[in-house]
PDB file of C-alpha atoms in Angstrom:
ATOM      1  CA  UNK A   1     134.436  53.852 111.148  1.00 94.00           C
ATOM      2  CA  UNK A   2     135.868  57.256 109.611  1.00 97.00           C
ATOM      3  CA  UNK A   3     133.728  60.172 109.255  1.00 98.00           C
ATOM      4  CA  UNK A   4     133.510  61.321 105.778  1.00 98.00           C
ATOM      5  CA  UNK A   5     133.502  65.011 105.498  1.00 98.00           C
ATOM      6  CA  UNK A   6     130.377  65.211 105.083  1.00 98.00           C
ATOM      7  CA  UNK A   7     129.026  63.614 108.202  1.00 98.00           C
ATOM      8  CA  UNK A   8     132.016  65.867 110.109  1.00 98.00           C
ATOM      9  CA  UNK A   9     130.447  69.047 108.791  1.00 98.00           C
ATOM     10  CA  UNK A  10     127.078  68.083 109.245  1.00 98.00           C
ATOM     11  CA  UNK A  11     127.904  67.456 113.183  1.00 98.00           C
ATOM     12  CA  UNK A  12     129.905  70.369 113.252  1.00 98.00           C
ATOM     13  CA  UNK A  13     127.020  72.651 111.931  1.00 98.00           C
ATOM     14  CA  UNK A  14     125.094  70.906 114.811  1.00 98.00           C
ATOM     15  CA  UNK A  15     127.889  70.694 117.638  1.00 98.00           C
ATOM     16  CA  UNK A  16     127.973  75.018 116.386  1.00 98.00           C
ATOM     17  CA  UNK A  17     124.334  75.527 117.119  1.00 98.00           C
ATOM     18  CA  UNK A  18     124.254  73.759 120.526  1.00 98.00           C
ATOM     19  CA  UNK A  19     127.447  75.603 121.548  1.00 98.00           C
ATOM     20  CA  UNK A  20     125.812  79.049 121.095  1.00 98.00           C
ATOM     21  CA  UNK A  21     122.213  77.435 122.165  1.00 98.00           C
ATOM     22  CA  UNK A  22     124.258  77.202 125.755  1.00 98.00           C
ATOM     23  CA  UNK A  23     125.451  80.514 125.585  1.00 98.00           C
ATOM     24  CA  UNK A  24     122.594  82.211 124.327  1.00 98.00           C
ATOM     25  CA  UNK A  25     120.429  80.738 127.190  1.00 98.00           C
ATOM     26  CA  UNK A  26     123.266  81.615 129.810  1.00 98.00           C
ATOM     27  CA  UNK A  27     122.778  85.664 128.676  1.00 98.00           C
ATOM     28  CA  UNK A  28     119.009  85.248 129.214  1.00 98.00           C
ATOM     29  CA  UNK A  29     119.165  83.453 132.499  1.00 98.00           C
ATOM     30  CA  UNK A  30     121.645  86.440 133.653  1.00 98.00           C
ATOM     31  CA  UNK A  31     119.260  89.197 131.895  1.00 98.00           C
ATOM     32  CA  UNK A  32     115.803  88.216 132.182  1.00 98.00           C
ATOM     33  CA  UNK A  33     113.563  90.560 134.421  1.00 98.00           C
ATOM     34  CA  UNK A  34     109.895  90.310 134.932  1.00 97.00           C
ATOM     35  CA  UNK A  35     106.569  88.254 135.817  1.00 94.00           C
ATOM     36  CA  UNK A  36     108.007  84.498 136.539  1.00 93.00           C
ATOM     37  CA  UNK A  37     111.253  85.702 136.774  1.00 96.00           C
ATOM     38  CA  UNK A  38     112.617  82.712 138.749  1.00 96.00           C
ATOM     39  CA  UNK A  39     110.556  79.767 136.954  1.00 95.00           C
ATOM     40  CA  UNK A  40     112.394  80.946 133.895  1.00 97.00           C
ATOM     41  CA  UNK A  41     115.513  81.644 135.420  1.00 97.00           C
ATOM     42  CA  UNK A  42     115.311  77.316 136.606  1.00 97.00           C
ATOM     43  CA  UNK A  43     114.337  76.569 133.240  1.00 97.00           C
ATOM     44  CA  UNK A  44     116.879  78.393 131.364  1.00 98.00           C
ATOM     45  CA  UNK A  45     119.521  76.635 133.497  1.00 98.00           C
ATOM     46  CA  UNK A  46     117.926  73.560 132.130  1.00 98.00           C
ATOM     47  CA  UNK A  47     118.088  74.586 129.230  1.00 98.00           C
ATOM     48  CA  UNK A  48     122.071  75.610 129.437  1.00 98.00           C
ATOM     49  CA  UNK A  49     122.629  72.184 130.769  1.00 98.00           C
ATOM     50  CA  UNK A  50     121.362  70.163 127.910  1.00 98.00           C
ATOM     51  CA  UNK A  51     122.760  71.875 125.383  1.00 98.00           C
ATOM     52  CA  UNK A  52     126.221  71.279 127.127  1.00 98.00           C
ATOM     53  CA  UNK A  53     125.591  68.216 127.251  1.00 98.00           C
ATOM     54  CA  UNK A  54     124.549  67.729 123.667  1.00 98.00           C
ATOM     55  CA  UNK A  55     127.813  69.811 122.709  1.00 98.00           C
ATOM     56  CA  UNK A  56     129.973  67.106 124.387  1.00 98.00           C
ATOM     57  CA  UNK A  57     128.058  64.102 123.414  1.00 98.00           C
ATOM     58  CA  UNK A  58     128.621  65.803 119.606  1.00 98.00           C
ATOM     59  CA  UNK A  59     132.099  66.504 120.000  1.00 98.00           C
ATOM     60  CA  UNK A  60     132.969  63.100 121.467  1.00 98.00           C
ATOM     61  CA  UNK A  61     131.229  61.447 119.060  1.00 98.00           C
ATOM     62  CA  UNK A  62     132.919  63.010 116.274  1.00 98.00           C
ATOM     63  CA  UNK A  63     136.180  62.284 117.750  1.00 98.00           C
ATOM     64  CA  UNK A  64     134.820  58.965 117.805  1.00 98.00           C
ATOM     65  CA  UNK A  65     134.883  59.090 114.109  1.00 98.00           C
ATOM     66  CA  UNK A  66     137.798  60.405 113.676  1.00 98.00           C
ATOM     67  CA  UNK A  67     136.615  63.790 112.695  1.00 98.00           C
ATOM     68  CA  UNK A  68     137.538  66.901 114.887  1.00 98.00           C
ATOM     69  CA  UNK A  69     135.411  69.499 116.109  1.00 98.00           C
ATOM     70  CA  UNK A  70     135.960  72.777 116.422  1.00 98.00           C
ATOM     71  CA  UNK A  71     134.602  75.077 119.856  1.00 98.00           C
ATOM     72  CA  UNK A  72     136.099  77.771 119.215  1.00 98.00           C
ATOM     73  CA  UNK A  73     134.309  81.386 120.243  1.00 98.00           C
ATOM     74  CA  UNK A  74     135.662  82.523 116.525  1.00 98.00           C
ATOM     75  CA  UNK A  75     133.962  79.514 114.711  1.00 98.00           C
ATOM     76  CA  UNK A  76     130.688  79.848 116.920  1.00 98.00           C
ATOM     77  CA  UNK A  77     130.679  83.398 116.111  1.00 97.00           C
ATOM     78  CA  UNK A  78     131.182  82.941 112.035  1.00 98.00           C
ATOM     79  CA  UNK A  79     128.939  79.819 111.701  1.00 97.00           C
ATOM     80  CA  UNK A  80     125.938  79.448 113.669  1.00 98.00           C
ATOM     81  CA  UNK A  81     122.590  79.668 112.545  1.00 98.00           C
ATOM     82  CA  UNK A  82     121.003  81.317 115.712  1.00 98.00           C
ATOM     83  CA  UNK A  83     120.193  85.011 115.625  1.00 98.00           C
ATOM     84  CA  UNK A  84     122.125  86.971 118.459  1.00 97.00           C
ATOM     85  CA  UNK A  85     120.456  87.375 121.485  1.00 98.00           C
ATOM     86  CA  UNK A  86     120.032  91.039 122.090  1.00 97.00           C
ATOM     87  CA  UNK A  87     121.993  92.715 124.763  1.00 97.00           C
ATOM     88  CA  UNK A  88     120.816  94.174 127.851  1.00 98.00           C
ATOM     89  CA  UNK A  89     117.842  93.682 130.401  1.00 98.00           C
ATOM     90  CA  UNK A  90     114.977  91.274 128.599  1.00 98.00           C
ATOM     91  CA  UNK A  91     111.553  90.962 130.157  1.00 98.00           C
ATOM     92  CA  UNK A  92     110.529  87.491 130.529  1.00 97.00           C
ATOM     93  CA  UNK A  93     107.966  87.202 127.646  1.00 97.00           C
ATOM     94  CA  UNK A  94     110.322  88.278 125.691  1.00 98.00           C
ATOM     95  CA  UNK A  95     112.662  85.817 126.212  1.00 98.00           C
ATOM     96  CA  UNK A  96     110.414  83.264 126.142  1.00 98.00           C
ATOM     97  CA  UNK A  97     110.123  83.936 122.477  1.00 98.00           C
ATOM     98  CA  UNK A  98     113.689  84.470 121.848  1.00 98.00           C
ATOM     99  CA  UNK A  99     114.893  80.818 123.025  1.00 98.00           C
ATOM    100  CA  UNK A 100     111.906  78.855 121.956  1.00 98.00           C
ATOM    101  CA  UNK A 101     112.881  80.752 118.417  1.00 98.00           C
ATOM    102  CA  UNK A 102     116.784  79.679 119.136  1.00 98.00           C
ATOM    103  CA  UNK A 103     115.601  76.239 119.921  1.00 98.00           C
ATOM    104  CA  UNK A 104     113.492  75.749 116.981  1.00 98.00           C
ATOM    105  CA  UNK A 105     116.310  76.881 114.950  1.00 98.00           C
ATOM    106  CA  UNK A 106     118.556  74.304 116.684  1.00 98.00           C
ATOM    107  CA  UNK A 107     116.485  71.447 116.198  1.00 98.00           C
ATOM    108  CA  UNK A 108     115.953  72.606 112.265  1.00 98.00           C
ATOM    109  CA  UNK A 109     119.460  72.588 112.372  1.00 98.00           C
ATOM    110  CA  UNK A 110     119.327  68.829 113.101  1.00 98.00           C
ATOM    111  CA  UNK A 111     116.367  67.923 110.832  1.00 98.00           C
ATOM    112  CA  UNK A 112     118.133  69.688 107.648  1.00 98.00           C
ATOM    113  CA  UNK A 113     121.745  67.360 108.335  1.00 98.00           C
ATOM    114  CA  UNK A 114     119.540  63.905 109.418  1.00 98.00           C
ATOM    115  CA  UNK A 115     118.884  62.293 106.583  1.00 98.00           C
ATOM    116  CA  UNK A 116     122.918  62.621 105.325  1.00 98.00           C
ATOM    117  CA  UNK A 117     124.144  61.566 109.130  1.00 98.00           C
ATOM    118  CA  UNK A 118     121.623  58.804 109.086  1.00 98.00           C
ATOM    119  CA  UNK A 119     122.899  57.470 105.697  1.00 98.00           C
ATOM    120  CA  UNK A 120     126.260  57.310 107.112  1.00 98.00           C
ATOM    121  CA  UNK A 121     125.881  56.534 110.339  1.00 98.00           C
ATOM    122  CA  UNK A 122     122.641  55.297 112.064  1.00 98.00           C
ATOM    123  CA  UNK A 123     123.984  55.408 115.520  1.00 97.00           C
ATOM    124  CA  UNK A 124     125.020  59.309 115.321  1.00 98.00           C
ATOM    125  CA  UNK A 125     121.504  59.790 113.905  1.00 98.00           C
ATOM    126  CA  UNK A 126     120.286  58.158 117.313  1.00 98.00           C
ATOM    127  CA  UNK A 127     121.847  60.439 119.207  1.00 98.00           C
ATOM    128  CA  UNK A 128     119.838  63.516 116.702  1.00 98.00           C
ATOM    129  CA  UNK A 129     116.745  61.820 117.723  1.00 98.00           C
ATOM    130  CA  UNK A 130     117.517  61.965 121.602  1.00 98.00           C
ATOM    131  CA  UNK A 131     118.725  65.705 121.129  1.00 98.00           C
ATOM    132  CA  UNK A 132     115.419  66.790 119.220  1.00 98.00           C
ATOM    133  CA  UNK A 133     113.189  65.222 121.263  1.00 98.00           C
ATOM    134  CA  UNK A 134     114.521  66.895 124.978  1.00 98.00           C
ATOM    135  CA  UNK A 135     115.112  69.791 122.832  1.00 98.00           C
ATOM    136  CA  UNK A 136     111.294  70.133 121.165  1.00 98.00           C
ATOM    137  CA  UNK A 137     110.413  69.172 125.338  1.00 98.00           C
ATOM    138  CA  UNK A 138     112.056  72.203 126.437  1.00 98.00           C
ATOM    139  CA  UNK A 139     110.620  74.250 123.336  1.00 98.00           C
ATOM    140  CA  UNK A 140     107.209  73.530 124.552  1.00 96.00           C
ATOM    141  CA  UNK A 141     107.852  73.849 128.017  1.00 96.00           C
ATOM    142  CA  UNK A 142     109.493  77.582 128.431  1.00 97.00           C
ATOM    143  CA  UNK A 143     106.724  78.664 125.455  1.00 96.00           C
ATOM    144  CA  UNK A 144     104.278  77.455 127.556  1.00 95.00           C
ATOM    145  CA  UNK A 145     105.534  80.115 130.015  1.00 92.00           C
ATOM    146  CA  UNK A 146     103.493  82.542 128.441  1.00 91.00           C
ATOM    147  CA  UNK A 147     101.277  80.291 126.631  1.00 88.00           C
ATOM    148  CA  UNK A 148      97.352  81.627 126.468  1.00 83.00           C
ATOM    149  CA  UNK A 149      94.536  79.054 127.185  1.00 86.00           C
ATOM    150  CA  UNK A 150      93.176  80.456 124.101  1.00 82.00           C
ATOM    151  CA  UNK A 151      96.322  79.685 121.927  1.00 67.00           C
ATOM    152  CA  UNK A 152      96.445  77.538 118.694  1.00 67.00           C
ATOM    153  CA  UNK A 153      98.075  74.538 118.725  1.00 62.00           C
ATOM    154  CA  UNK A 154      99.671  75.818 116.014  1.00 60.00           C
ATOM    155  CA  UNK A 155     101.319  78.798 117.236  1.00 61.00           C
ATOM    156  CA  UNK A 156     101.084  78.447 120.973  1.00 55.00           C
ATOM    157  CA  UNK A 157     103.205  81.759 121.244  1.00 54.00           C
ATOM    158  CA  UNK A 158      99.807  83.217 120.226  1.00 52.00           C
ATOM    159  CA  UNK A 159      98.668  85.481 123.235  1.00 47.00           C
TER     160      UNK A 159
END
């Protein structure tokens, strides 16, 4: 099968995202100061590491289809639809709301392109509902970081 161009710049738009998902959770792992410092710090790593993975499983699949995606720090830079992350020292709450934000912007990412990938191609859609579902996982678990008991379910960033 050929990827129309479409389905390329659908999984480009999502391959972008994850890309600066990774790096945006490297600069908070480096930069994050405060209460639960280190369980953060092993969760952001987490983090990092599956939206690598999700990167490569994106860009290999698109080569698969003959489409070719595009890494680059210039194309991350001009497309993605994650906020920057500031610069400088963040305390941990902070953060907390920063990458659950980035990672509910990733997965929207995914959500708005589905329906198109899915139309096209069922099996790259499989691989969206993998990447939402470990990415919603690791929403819930850094928010719960500084989750109150007295939060909605709603907005569990409620404090």
């Amino acid at each position: 099968m050929k990827a129309s161009q479409t389905l390329a710049d659908n999984l480009q738009l999502v391959l972008t995202d994850l890309i600066e998902l990774q790096l945006q959770g490297k600069q908070a792992h480096w930069n994050i100061v405060g209460a639960n410092f280190r369980d953060l710090h092993l969760q952001l790593d987490e983090l990092v590491a599956a939206a690598r993975e999700f990167a490569d499983e994106t860009a290999e699949r698109m080569r698969a289809l003959h489409a070719l995606p595009d890494g680059r720090s210039s194309t991350i830079a001009a497309s993605t639809r994650l906020e920057q992350f500031p610069a400088g020292l963040t305390k941990t709450k902070d953060a907390v709301k920063l990458i659950t934000d980035r990672l509910e912007r990733t997965v929207q990412t995914m959500r708005d392109v589905h329906d198109e990938v899915d139309a096209e191609d069922p099996t790259t859609a499989d691989l969206l509902h993998a990447f939402i579902a470990r990415l919603e996982q690791l929403a819930w678990m850094i928010s719960a970081e500084i989750m109150s008991a007295n939060a909605s379910v709603a907005d569990p960033q409620e404090a």
